[in-house]
Amino acid sequence: MKILSGVQSSGRLHLGNYFGAIRQFVQLQEKGDAFYFIANLHSLTSVQDPKLLREYTLEAAVAYLALGLDPDRATLFRQSDVPEHSELFWILGSQIPLSHLERAHSYKDKIQKGLKPNFGLFSYPVLMAADILLYAADLVPVGKDQRQHVEFARDWAISFNQLYCPGYDPADPNGEKNGKPGIFRVPDALIQPEMATLLGVDGQKMSKSYNNTIDLFAPDKVIQKAIMGIKTDSAGIADPKPTEGSAVYCLLKALAPVEEMAKWTESFERGGEGYGVYKKRLLELFHETFDPARARREELLKDPGEVERILAKGAAKAREVASAQMDTVKRAVGLK
Ligand code: TYM
C-alpha cells in the first residue's frame, strides 16, 4: 500500500496539523510505503519572503522528525526538490475544466477571508493532484478541509485515464476486474472522523490563515496565553456547558485519554466546573503530550546539516518514482 501526504511550509505547525494529519502519518509509516513531503511550492502562494519560506521549510522538516516520522521507514522530501510535480501540474492543468476550480471550497473560503487571490492559489488543487498522482498513492491521510482536493484528484485521474488509456473503464477505476488500471491510480482520502476539524482559539477551524492557532512548538508562555485565552461562552460555573462548537471541549477531546475525556464530558453536561479548570488541564495535557517532541526539535535544530541530508536522500528516492511516472505520462500524451 502506498501512502502520500504533505503539509505546507507557510507558518508554524499547529495542533490541527498534528491531530488532523501528522499523527496519522506517523501511524501509517508502519503500514506501507509512505511518502511525506513539505509542500513549499504550495506555500509560495502565501509566503513571499524568501528567508521566511526557507525557515518554515526547515521548521516543517524538523517538526515531522520531532513528531515521530522515521526517515528510514518513510520517504521525507521537499516538494521543490522533485521538479516532476510542476511538470505534471501543467499536463493535468491542460485537461481540467475551469469550472472545477471555480467550485473549490478552500479557494472560495480564502477569498472570503480577504486573502489576495493569485493564480497559484486558484490552481492549487491541480498541483495537489499532481503531488498525489505522481506516486500512485492508494491513501492520502488529511484533515477534512482537504477532502474536496483529494476528490478532485480522483476525478481528474479517472478523466485522464479515460482520455489516454484505451480500454480503461471508469466503473473499474483501478482496473481490478478488467486488468486495465490506467496510468493514474485513483486515490482515497483517509480522514479521522473524530479529528476531522480541530477548532482554534476563536471557535472556528484552527488555521494559520485565521490566526487562531495553538502552535506545537511556540515558547511555553505563548502556549499558556493561547490556551488560557480560548474563547468561551458566558456560562457560569454551575451551568451546564455546550460541547458542540466549543473549542475547549474539542481540544480536550483531542488531547485527553478516552477514560479521562468521559469525565470531562460528564462535567460539561452537568455543570459545576468553570472553564478555567478545563483550560488548566488542557495546558497540562499539551505539555504532557508534546514536551518530548519539543525537546527533540531543539536537538534537531542544532544540526540542520543532518536534516538537509535526510531531505536530500528523500528527494532522490522520490525522484526515482516520480520520474518513472512522468516518463509514462509524457509518452501517453505525446510529449515523448
Ligand atoms: P495544510 O498545510 O493546510 O495542512 C496540513 C494538514 O493538516 C490538516 N489540518 C487540519 N486537520 C484538522 N483540523 C484542522 N483545524 C486542520 N488544519 C489543518 C490539513 O487537512 C492537512 O491534512 N494542500 C495541503 C497540503 C498538500 C497536500 C498535498 C496534502 C499539498 N499537496 C498532497 C495531501 C496530498 C494543505 O494546504 O495542508
mmCIF file of C-alpha atoms and ligand atoms in Angstrom:
data_model
loop_
_atom_site.group_PDB
_atom_site.id
_atom_site.type_symbol
_atom_site.label_atom_id
_atom_site.label_comp_id
_atom_site.label_asym_id
_atom_site.label_seq_id
_atom_site.Cartn_x
_atom_site.Cartn_y
_atom_site.Cartn_z
ATOM 1 C CA MET A 1 0.000 0.000 0.000
ATOM 2 C CA LYS A 2 1.249 3.476 -0.907
ATOM 3 C CA ILE A 3 0.560 6.420 1.354
ATOM 4 C CA LEU A 4 1.230 10.029 0.475
ATOM 5 C CA SER A 5 0.589 13.351 2.132
ATOM 6 C CA GLY A 6 2.069 16.786 2.683
ATOM 7 C CA VAL A 7 1.924 19.899 4.812
ATOM 8 C CA GLN A 8 2.631 23.393 3.629
ATOM 9 C CA SER A 9 5.536 25.385 4.956
ATOM 10 C CA SER A 10 3.526 28.542 5.298
ATOM 11 C CA GLY A 11 3.689 29.053 9.043
ATOM 12 C CA ARG A 12 4.396 27.225 12.254
ATOM 13 C CA LEU A 13 2.725 23.856 12.607
ATOM 14 C CA HIS A 14 -0.245 23.758 14.936
ATOM 15 C CA LEU A 15 -2.428 21.276 16.802
ATOM 16 C CA GLY A 16 -4.784 20.984 13.801
ATOM 17 C CA ASN A 17 -1.926 19.820 11.593
ATOM 18 C CA TYR A 18 -0.930 17.261 14.190
ATOM 19 C CA PHE A 19 -4.298 15.747 15.054
ATOM 20 C CA GLY A 20 -5.747 16.079 11.545
ATOM 21 C CA ALA A 21 -2.715 14.813 9.685
ATOM 22 C CA ILE A 22 0.750 14.239 11.146
ATOM 23 C CA ARG A 23 -0.350 11.835 13.867
ATOM 24 C CA GLN A 24 -1.833 9.625 11.144
ATOM 25 C CA PHE A 25 1.333 9.954 9.052
ATOM 26 C CA VAL A 26 3.378 8.536 11.898
ATOM 27 C CA GLN A 27 0.957 5.656 12.496
ATOM 28 C CA LEU A 28 0.768 4.829 8.789
ATOM 29 C CA GLN A 29 4.507 4.722 8.167
ATOM 30 C CA GLU A 30 4.405 1.253 9.769
ATOM 31 C CA LYS A 31 1.689 0.065 7.399
ATOM 32 C CA GLY A 32 3.002 0.772 3.915
ATOM 33 C CA ASP A 33 5.311 2.617 1.608
ATOM 34 C CA ALA A 34 4.880 6.190 2.826
ATOM 35 C CA PHE A 35 5.868 9.428 1.081
ATOM 36 C CA TYR A 36 5.564 12.633 3.094
ATOM 37 C CA PHE A 37 6.629 15.988 1.837
ATOM 38 C CA ILE A 38 6.856 19.663 2.620
ATOM 39 C CA ALA A 39 4.609 21.489 0.172
ATOM 40 C CA ASN A 40 6.847 24.534 -0.277
ATOM 41 C CA LEU A 41 5.599 25.176 -3.834
ATOM 42 C CA HIS A 42 2.094 25.499 -2.425
ATOM 43 C CA SER A 43 3.453 27.879 0.205
ATOM 44 C CA LEU A 44 4.705 30.283 -2.427
ATOM 45 C CA THR A 45 1.088 31.338 -2.954
ATOM 46 C CA SER A 46 1.087 32.918 0.514
ATOM 47 C CA VAL A 47 4.710 33.334 1.689
ATOM 48 C CA GLN A 48 6.646 35.761 -0.446
ATOM 49 C CA ASP A 49 9.554 36.366 1.915
ATOM 50 C CA PRO A 50 12.427 34.053 0.846
ATOM 51 C CA LYS A 51 14.101 33.965 4.250
ATOM 52 C CA LEU A 52 10.835 33.082 5.937
ATOM 53 C CA LEU A 53 9.983 30.414 3.366
ATOM 54 C CA ARG A 54 13.369 28.715 3.953
ATOM 55 C CA GLU A 55 12.868 28.953 7.693
ATOM 56 C CA TYR A 56 9.340 27.487 7.584
ATOM 57 C CA THR A 57 10.525 24.697 5.306
ATOM 58 C CA LEU A 58 13.273 23.677 7.718
ATOM 59 C CA GLU A 59 10.786 24.016 10.591
ATOM 60 C CA ALA A 60 8.342 21.685 8.851
ATOM 61 C CA ALA A 61 11.048 19.073 8.237
ATOM 62 C CA VAL A 62 12.200 19.276 11.845
ATOM 63 C CA ALA A 63 8.603 19.081 13.063
ATOM 64 C CA TYR A 64 7.922 15.902 11.059
ATOM 65 C CA LEU A 65 11.035 14.291 12.525
ATOM 66 C CA ALA A 66 10.449 15.501 16.088
ATOM 67 C CA LEU A 67 6.862 14.199 15.992
ATOM 68 C CA GLY A 68 7.952 10.682 15.112
ATOM 69 C CA LEU A 69 8.417 10.388 11.379
ATOM 70 C CA ASP A 70 11.172 7.866 10.798
ATOM 71 C CA PRO A 71 13.184 8.690 7.654
ATOM 72 C CA ASP A 72 14.360 5.076 7.430
ATOM 73 C CA ARG A 73 10.767 3.931 7.027
ATOM 74 C CA ALA A 74 9.075 6.822 5.259
ATOM 75 C CA THR A 75 10.408 8.989 2.453
ATOM 76 C CA LEU A 76 10.575 12.627 3.585
ATOM 77 C CA PHE A 77 11.239 15.267 0.968
ATOM 78 C CA ARG A 78 10.799 18.844 -0.128
ATOM 79 C CA GLN A 79 8.286 19.254 -2.964
ATOM 80 C CA SER A 80 10.504 21.706 -4.882
ATOM 81 C CA ASP A 81 13.343 19.149 -4.994
ATOM 82 C CA VAL A 82 11.231 16.992 -7.303
ATOM 83 C CA PRO A 83 10.574 19.093 -10.443
ATOM 84 C CA GLU A 84 8.177 16.446 -11.776
ATOM 85 C CA HIS A 85 5.468 17.938 -9.504
ATOM 86 C CA SER A 86 5.497 21.172 -11.518
ATOM 87 C CA GLU A 87 5.698 19.295 -14.808
ATOM 88 C CA LEU A 88 2.681 17.132 -14.097
ATOM 89 C CA PHE A 89 0.824 20.195 -12.802
ATOM 90 C CA TRP A 90 0.907 21.659 -16.325
ATOM 91 C CA ILE A 91 -0.059 18.461 -18.096
ATOM 92 C CA LEU A 92 -3.008 17.865 -15.772
ATOM 93 C CA GLY A 93 -3.986 21.530 -15.871
ATOM 94 C CA SER A 94 -4.319 21.284 -19.624
ATOM 95 C CA GLN A 95 -7.192 18.782 -19.174
ATOM 96 C CA ILE A 96 -9.073 20.297 -16.256
ATOM 97 C CA PRO A 97 -12.266 22.302 -16.781
ATOM 98 C CA LEU A 98 -12.026 25.745 -15.227
ATOM 99 C CA SER A 99 -15.444 25.233 -13.647
ATOM 100 C CA HIS A 100 -13.992 22.598 -11.289
ATOM 101 C CA LEU A 101 -11.503 25.052 -9.858
ATOM 102 C CA GLU A 102 -14.198 27.691 -9.542
ATOM 103 C CA ARG A 103 -16.050 25.441 -7.113
ATOM 104 C CA ALA A 104 -13.066 24.762 -4.842
ATOM 105 C CA HIS A 105 -14.169 25.455 -1.244
ATOM 106 C CA SER A 106 -10.735 26.273 0.042
ATOM 107 C CA TYR A 107 -10.208 28.934 -2.645
ATOM 108 C CA LYS A 108 -13.623 30.484 -2.057
ATOM 109 C CA ASP A 109 -13.062 30.404 1.683
ATOM 110 C CA LYS A 110 -9.693 32.127 1.465
ATOM 111 C CA ILE A 111 -11.040 34.862 -0.800
ATOM 112 C CA GLN A 112 -13.876 35.420 1.606
ATOM 113 C CA LYS A 113 -11.368 35.852 4.440
ATOM 114 C CA GLY A 114 -9.772 38.674 2.463
ATOM 115 C CA LEU A 115 -6.743 36.832 1.040
ATOM 116 C CA LYS A 116 -5.355 38.378 -2.130
ATOM 117 C CA PRO A 117 -6.077 35.780 -4.836
ATOM 118 C CA ASN A 118 -3.276 34.875 -7.220
ATOM 119 C CA PHE A 119 -3.175 32.301 -9.999
ATOM 120 C CA GLY A 120 -1.214 29.896 -7.761
ATOM 121 C CA LEU A 121 -3.942 29.908 -5.134
ATOM 122 C CA PHE A 122 -6.616 29.313 -7.780
ATOM 123 C CA SER A 123 -4.749 26.463 -9.454
ATOM 124 C CA TYR A 124 -3.548 24.961 -6.168
ATOM 125 C CA PRO A 125 -5.757 21.811 -6.359
ATOM 126 C CA VAL A 126 -4.083 20.912 -9.676
ATOM 127 C CA LEU A 127 -0.633 20.920 -8.078
ATOM 128 C CA MET A 128 -2.014 18.890 -5.202
ATOM 129 C CA ALA A 129 -3.452 16.325 -7.609
ATOM 130 C CA ALA A 130 -0.059 16.148 -9.324
ATOM 131 C CA ASP A 131 1.574 15.503 -5.922
ATOM 132 C CA ILE A 132 -0.741 12.577 -5.320
ATOM 133 C CA LEU A 133 -0.892 11.032 -8.792
ATOM 134 C CA LEU A 134 2.868 11.060 -9.369
ATOM 135 C CA TYR A 135 3.342 8.471 -6.636
ATOM 136 C CA ALA A 136 0.318 6.278 -7.401
ATOM 137 C CA ALA A 137 -0.870 6.787 -3.821
ATOM 138 C CA ASP A 138 -3.630 4.498 -2.531
ATOM 139 C CA LEU A 139 -4.269 6.531 0.596
ATOM 140 C CA VAL A 140 -3.978 10.222 1.338
ATOM 141 C CA PRO A 141 -4.281 10.978 5.072
ATOM 142 C CA VAL A 142 -5.596 14.540 5.529
ATOM 143 C CA GLY A 143 -7.916 16.717 7.609
ATOM 144 C CA LYS A 144 -11.451 17.342 6.396
ATOM 145 C CA ASP A 145 -10.582 20.672 4.752
ATOM 146 C CA GLN A 146 -8.597 18.736 2.136
ATOM 147 C CA ARG A 147 -11.317 16.231 1.249
ATOM 148 C CA GLN A 148 -12.524 18.084 -1.831
ATOM 149 C CA HIS A 149 -8.949 18.359 -3.133
ATOM 150 C CA VAL A 150 -8.486 14.588 -2.934
ATOM 151 C CA GLU A 151 -11.836 14.139 -4.667
ATOM 152 C CA PHE A 152 -10.622 16.381 -7.482
ATOM 153 C CA ALA A 153 -7.500 14.237 -7.777
ATOM 154 C CA ARG A 154 -9.739 11.163 -8.094
ATOM 155 C CA ASP A 155 -11.942 12.754 -10.756
ATOM 156 C CA TRP A 156 -9.009 14.045 -12.760
ATOM 157 C CA ALA A 157 -7.166 10.719 -12.576
ATOM 158 C CA ILE A 158 -10.237 8.998 -13.975
ATOM 159 C CA SER A 159 -10.804 11.527 -16.776
ATOM 160 C CA PHE A 160 -7.122 11.427 -17.749
ATOM 161 C CA ASN A 161 -7.181 7.636 -17.840
ATOM 162 C CA GLN A 162 -10.333 7.730 -19.968
ATOM 163 C CA LEU A 163 -8.727 10.112 -22.404
ATOM 164 C CA TYR A 164 -5.363 8.421 -22.782
ATOM 165 C CA CYS A 165 -5.705 4.750 -21.865
ATOM 166 C CA PRO A 166 -7.562 2.591 -24.399
ATOM 167 C CA GLY A 167 -9.883 0.076 -22.726
ATOM 168 C CA TYR A 168 -9.953 1.971 -19.417
ATOM 169 C CA ASP A 169 -13.268 1.552 -17.623
ATOM 170 C CA PRO A 170 -14.191 4.334 -15.156
ATOM 171 C CA ALA A 171 -16.560 1.902 -13.423
ATOM 172 C CA ASP A 172 -13.472 -0.161 -12.538
ATOM 173 C CA PRO A 173 -11.190 2.796 -11.751
ATOM 174 C CA ASN A 174 -8.132 0.837 -10.686
ATOM 175 C CA GLY A 175 -8.620 -1.965 -13.207
ATOM 176 C CA GLU A 176 -9.185 -4.621 -10.561
ATOM 177 C CA LYS A 177 -11.673 -6.521 -12.751
ATOM 178 C CA ASN A 178 -10.551 -5.941 -16.306
ATOM 179 C CA GLY A 179 -6.774 -5.664 -15.757
ATOM 180 C CA LYS A 180 -6.642 -2.184 -17.337
ATOM 181 C CA PRO A 181 -5.798 0.119 -14.466
ATOM 182 C CA GLY A 182 -4.941 3.260 -16.460
ATOM 183 C CA ILE A 183 -1.911 5.449 -15.858
ATOM 184 C CA PHE A 184 -3.071 7.149 -12.684
ATOM 185 C CA ARG A 185 -4.111 5.189 -9.645
ATOM 186 C CA VAL A 186 -7.320 6.581 -8.146
ATOM 187 C CA PRO A 187 -6.548 7.565 -4.531
ATOM 188 C CA ASP A 188 -8.722 7.548 -1.402
ATOM 189 C CA ALA A 189 -8.662 10.247 1.270
ATOM 190 C CA LEU A 190 -8.199 8.972 4.802
ATOM 191 C CA ILE A 191 -9.852 11.272 7.324
ATOM 192 C CA GLN A 192 -10.104 10.549 11.040
ATOM 193 C CA PRO A 193 -13.775 11.332 11.752
ATOM 194 C CA GLU A 194 -13.035 12.336 15.343
ATOM 195 C CA MET A 195 -10.280 14.752 14.380
ATOM 196 C CA ALA A 196 -11.610 15.896 11.007
ATOM 197 C CA THR A 197 -11.696 19.569 12.041
ATOM 198 C CA LEU A 198 -9.900 20.776 15.118
ATOM 199 C CA LEU A 199 -11.163 24.142 16.361
ATOM 200 C CA GLY A 200 -8.911 27.126 17.001
ATOM 201 C CA VAL A 201 -8.899 29.533 19.962
ATOM 202 C CA ASP A 202 -11.768 31.561 18.455
ATOM 203 C CA GLY A 203 -14.001 28.520 17.843
ATOM 204 C CA GLN A 204 -13.517 28.458 14.033
ATOM 205 C CA LYS A 205 -11.423 25.792 12.264
ATOM 206 C CA MET A 206 -7.831 26.061 13.513
ATOM 207 C CA SER A 207 -5.871 27.545 10.630
ATOM 208 C CA LYS A 208 -2.748 29.594 10.055
ATOM 209 C CA SER A 209 -4.739 31.853 7.757
ATOM 210 C CA TYR A 210 -7.250 32.629 10.535
ATOM 211 C CA ASN A 211 -4.630 33.483 13.151
ATOM 212 C CA ASN A 212 -6.308 31.287 15.757
ATOM 213 C CA THR A 213 -3.761 28.517 16.181
ATOM 214 C CA ILE A 214 -2.088 26.843 19.120
ATOM 215 C CA ASP A 215 1.337 26.124 17.705
ATOM 216 C CA LEU A 216 3.113 22.895 18.535
ATOM 217 C CA PHE A 217 6.491 24.476 19.102
ATOM 218 C CA ALA A 218 5.826 28.002 20.386
ATOM 219 C CA PRO A 219 7.509 29.098 23.654
ATOM 220 C CA ASP A 220 5.779 27.992 26.883
ATOM 221 C CA LYS A 221 4.445 31.491 27.608
ATOM 222 C CA VAL A 222 2.830 31.803 24.177
ATOM 223 C CA ILE A 223 1.172 28.404 24.580
ATOM 224 C CA GLN A 224 -0.123 29.340 28.005
ATOM 225 C CA LYS A 225 -1.526 32.637 26.727
ATOM 226 C CA ALA A 226 -3.200 30.920 23.756
ATOM 227 C CA ILE A 227 -4.787 28.159 25.846
ATOM 228 C CA MET A 228 -5.910 30.368 28.723
ATOM 229 C CA GLY A 229 -7.311 32.837 26.146
ATOM 230 C CA ILE A 230 -9.523 30.351 24.275
ATOM 231 C CA LYS A 231 -12.885 31.961 23.594
ATOM 232 C CA THR A 232 -15.721 30.581 25.731
ATOM 233 C CA ASP A 233 -19.354 31.472 26.250
ATOM 234 C CA SER A 234 -20.678 33.229 29.329
ATOM 235 C CA ALA A 235 -21.994 30.126 31.138
ATOM 236 C CA GLY A 236 -21.459 30.387 34.926
ATOM 237 C CA ILE A 237 -19.596 27.772 36.959
ATOM 238 C CA ALA A 238 -22.767 25.941 37.985
ATOM 239 C CA ASP A 239 -24.280 25.919 34.463
ATOM 240 C CA PRO A 240 -24.110 23.006 32.009
ATOM 241 C CA LYS A 241 -21.855 23.911 29.085
ATOM 242 C CA PRO A 242 -22.268 23.196 25.381
ATOM 243 C CA THR A 243 -19.864 20.692 23.872
ATOM 244 C CA GLU A 244 -20.793 21.260 20.217
ATOM 245 C CA GLY A 245 -18.753 24.119 18.742
ATOM 246 C CA SER A 246 -16.752 24.554 21.971
ATOM 247 C CA ALA A 247 -13.033 24.941 21.260
ATOM 248 C CA VAL A 248 -12.122 23.983 24.846
ATOM 249 C CA TYR A 249 -14.123 20.765 24.572
ATOM 250 C CA CYS A 250 -12.799 19.958 21.099
ATOM 251 C CA LEU A 251 -9.183 20.398 22.218
ATOM 252 C CA LEU A 252 -9.688 18.408 25.415
ATOM 253 C CA LYS A 253 -11.108 15.615 23.285
ATOM 254 C CA ALA A 254 -8.020 15.666 21.102
ATOM 255 C CA LEU A 255 -5.582 15.617 23.995
ATOM 256 C CA ALA A 256 -7.173 13.725 26.901
ATOM 257 C CA PRO A 257 -7.115 9.923 27.144
ATOM 258 C CA VAL A 258 -10.542 8.360 26.466
ATOM 259 C CA GLU A 259 -11.348 7.497 30.117
ATOM 260 C CA GLU A 260 -10.434 10.976 31.296
ATOM 261 C CA MET A 261 -12.487 12.520 28.497
ATOM 262 C CA ALA A 262 -15.591 10.675 29.666
ATOM 263 C CA LYS A 263 -15.252 12.566 32.967
ATOM 264 C CA TRP A 264 -14.874 15.920 31.208
ATOM 265 C CA THR A 265 -17.919 15.236 29.021
ATOM 266 C CA GLU A 266 -19.965 14.497 32.102
ATOM 267 C CA SER A 267 -18.655 17.643 33.776
ATOM 268 C CA PHE A 268 -19.581 19.811 30.760
ATOM 269 C CA GLU A 269 -23.074 18.342 30.669
ATOM 270 C CA ARG A 270 -23.670 18.559 34.416
ATOM 271 C CA GLY A 271 -22.050 21.943 35.153
ATOM 272 C CA GLY A 272 -20.210 22.738 38.389
ATOM 273 C CA GLU A 273 -16.764 23.401 36.971
ATOM 274 C CA GLY A 274 -15.629 26.655 35.354
ATOM 275 C CA TYR A 275 -13.791 26.981 32.036
ATOM 276 C CA GLY A 276 -10.606 27.870 33.958
ATOM 277 C CA VAL A 277 -10.436 24.297 35.311
ATOM 278 C CA TYR A 278 -10.691 22.828 31.816
ATOM 279 C CA LYS A 279 -8.119 25.210 30.391
ATOM 280 C CA LYS A 280 -5.628 24.448 33.146
ATOM 281 C CA ARG A 281 -5.921 20.745 32.418
ATOM 282 C CA LEU A 282 -5.618 21.443 28.692
ATOM 283 C CA LEU A 283 -2.336 23.224 29.277
ATOM 284 C CA GLU A 284 -1.005 20.286 31.315
ATOM 285 C CA LEU A 285 -2.120 17.832 28.658
ATOM 286 C CA PHE A 286 -0.441 19.913 25.957
ATOM 287 C CA HIS A 287 2.874 19.679 27.770
ATOM 288 C CA GLU A 288 2.473 16.004 28.672
ATOM 289 C CA THR A 289 1.802 15.215 25.021
ATOM 290 C CA PHE A 290 4.271 17.457 23.242
ATOM 291 C CA ASP A 291 7.190 18.160 25.583
ATOM 292 C CA PRO A 292 9.186 15.135 24.350
ATOM 293 C CA ALA A 293 8.755 16.257 20.718
ATOM 294 C CA ARG A 294 9.524 19.852 21.687
ATOM 295 C CA ALA A 295 12.807 18.711 23.228
ATOM 296 C CA ARG A 296 13.644 16.593 20.149
ATOM 297 C CA ARG A 297 13.022 19.600 17.940
ATOM 298 C CA GLU A 298 15.552 21.662 19.909
ATOM 299 C CA GLU A 299 18.139 18.920 19.341
ATOM 300 C CA LEU A 300 17.371 18.638 15.633
ATOM 301 C CA LEU A 301 17.626 22.393 15.140
ATOM 302 C CA LYS A 302 21.227 22.208 16.371
ATOM 303 C CA ASP A 303 22.117 20.074 13.352
ATOM 304 C CA PRO A 304 20.415 21.466 10.238
ATOM 305 C CA GLY A 305 23.045 19.691 8.108
ATOM 306 C CA GLU A 306 21.640 16.333 9.198
ATOM 307 C CA VAL A 307 18.075 17.445 8.377
ATOM 308 C CA GLU A 308 19.301 18.573 4.968
ATOM 309 C CA ARG A 309 20.918 15.144 4.383
ATOM 310 C CA ILE A 310 17.638 13.412 5.252
ATOM 311 C CA LEU A 311 15.751 15.661 2.804
ATOM 312 C CA ALA A 312 18.288 15.084 0.034
ATOM 313 C CA LYS A 313 18.081 11.321 0.485
ATOM 314 C CA GLY A 314 14.278 11.509 0.462
ATOM 315 C CA ALA A 315 14.271 13.657 -2.677
ATOM 316 C CA ALA A 316 16.479 11.164 -4.514
ATOM 317 C CA LYS A 317 14.092 8.337 -3.653
ATOM 318 C CA ALA A 318 11.007 10.380 -4.534
ATOM 319 C CA ARG A 319 12.516 11.412 -7.871
ATOM 320 C CA GLU A 320 13.057 7.800 -8.869
ATOM 321 C CA VAL A 321 9.335 7.133 -8.513
ATOM 322 C CA ALA A 322 8.214 10.477 -9.924
ATOM 323 C CA SER A 323 10.451 10.435 -12.996
ATOM 324 C CA ALA A 324 9.351 6.925 -13.985
ATOM 325 C CA GLN A 325 5.725 8.038 -13.729
ATOM 326 C CA MET A 326 6.398 11.210 -15.739
ATOM 327 C CA ASP A 327 8.024 9.163 -18.454
ATOM 328 C CA THR A 328 4.833 7.100 -18.798
ATOM 329 C CA VAL A 329 2.684 10.244 -18.766
ATOM 330 C CA LYS A 330 4.776 12.012 -21.402
ATOM 331 C CA ARG A 331 4.601 9.020 -23.701
ATOM 332 C CA ALA A 332 0.840 8.787 -23.225
ATOM 333 C CA VAL A 333 0.142 12.424 -24.068
ATOM 334 C CA GLY A 334 2.614 12.669 -26.960
ATOM 335 C CA LEU A 335 5.389 14.694 -25.387
ATOM 336 C CA LYS A 336 7.736 11.768 -25.967
HETATM 337 P P1 TYM B 1 -2.050 22.314 5.253
HETATM 338 O O1 TYM B 1 -0.595 22.638 5.263
HETATM 339 O O2 TYM B 1 -3.014 23.450 5.321
HETATM 340 O O3 TYM B 1 -2.394 21.343 6.435
HETATM 341 C C1 TYM B 1 -1.683 20.125 6.628
HETATM 342 C C2 TYM B 1 -2.634 19.041 7.108
HETATM 343 O O4 TYM B 1 -3.226 19.451 8.350
HETATM 344 C C3 TYM B 1 -4.642 19.304 8.255
HETATM 345 N N1 TYM B 1 -5.295 20.344 9.072
HETATM 346 C C4 TYM B 1 -6.294 20.110 9.933
HETATM 347 N N2 TYM B 1 -6.909 18.974 10.307
HETATM 348 C C5 TYM B 1 -7.892 19.069 11.238
HETATM 349 N N3 TYM B 1 -8.255 20.249 11.806
HETATM 350 C C6 TYM B 1 -7.661 21.421 11.473
HETATM 351 N N4 TYM B 1 -8.019 22.558 12.051
HETATM 352 C C7 TYM B 1 -6.627 21.380 10.483
HETATM 353 N N5 TYM B 1 -5.832 22.327 9.908
HETATM 354 C C8 TYM B 1 -5.019 21.675 9.043
HETATM 355 C C9 TYM B 1 -4.952 19.517 6.775
HETATM 356 O O5 TYM B 1 -6.205 18.961 6.437
HETATM 357 C C10 TYM B 1 -3.792 18.808 6.125
HETATM 358 O O6 TYM B 1 -4.041 17.419 6.029
HETATM 359 N N6 TYM B 1 -2.988 21.344 0.476
HETATM 360 C C11 TYM B 1 -2.458 20.772 1.695
HETATM 361 C C12 TYM B 1 -1.028 20.295 1.554
HETATM 362 C C13 TYM B 1 -0.806 19.386 0.416
HETATM 363 C C14 TYM B 1 -1.181 18.017 0.320
HETATM 364 C C15 TYM B 1 -0.759 17.590 -0.965
HETATM 365 C C16 TYM B 1 -1.828 17.141 1.210
HETATM 366 C C17 TYM B 1 -0.208 19.730 -0.775
HETATM 367 N N7 TYM B 1 -0.182 18.639 -1.587
HETATM 368 C C18 TYM B 1 -0.988 16.267 -1.407
HETATM 369 C C19 TYM B 1 -2.045 15.821 0.760
HETATM 370 C C20 TYM B 1 -1.622 15.409 -0.518
HETATM 371 C C21 TYM B 1 -2.526 21.842 2.763
HETATM 372 O O7 TYM B 1 -2.567 23.013 2.481
HETATM 373 O O8 TYM B 1 -2.401 21.380 4.012
#
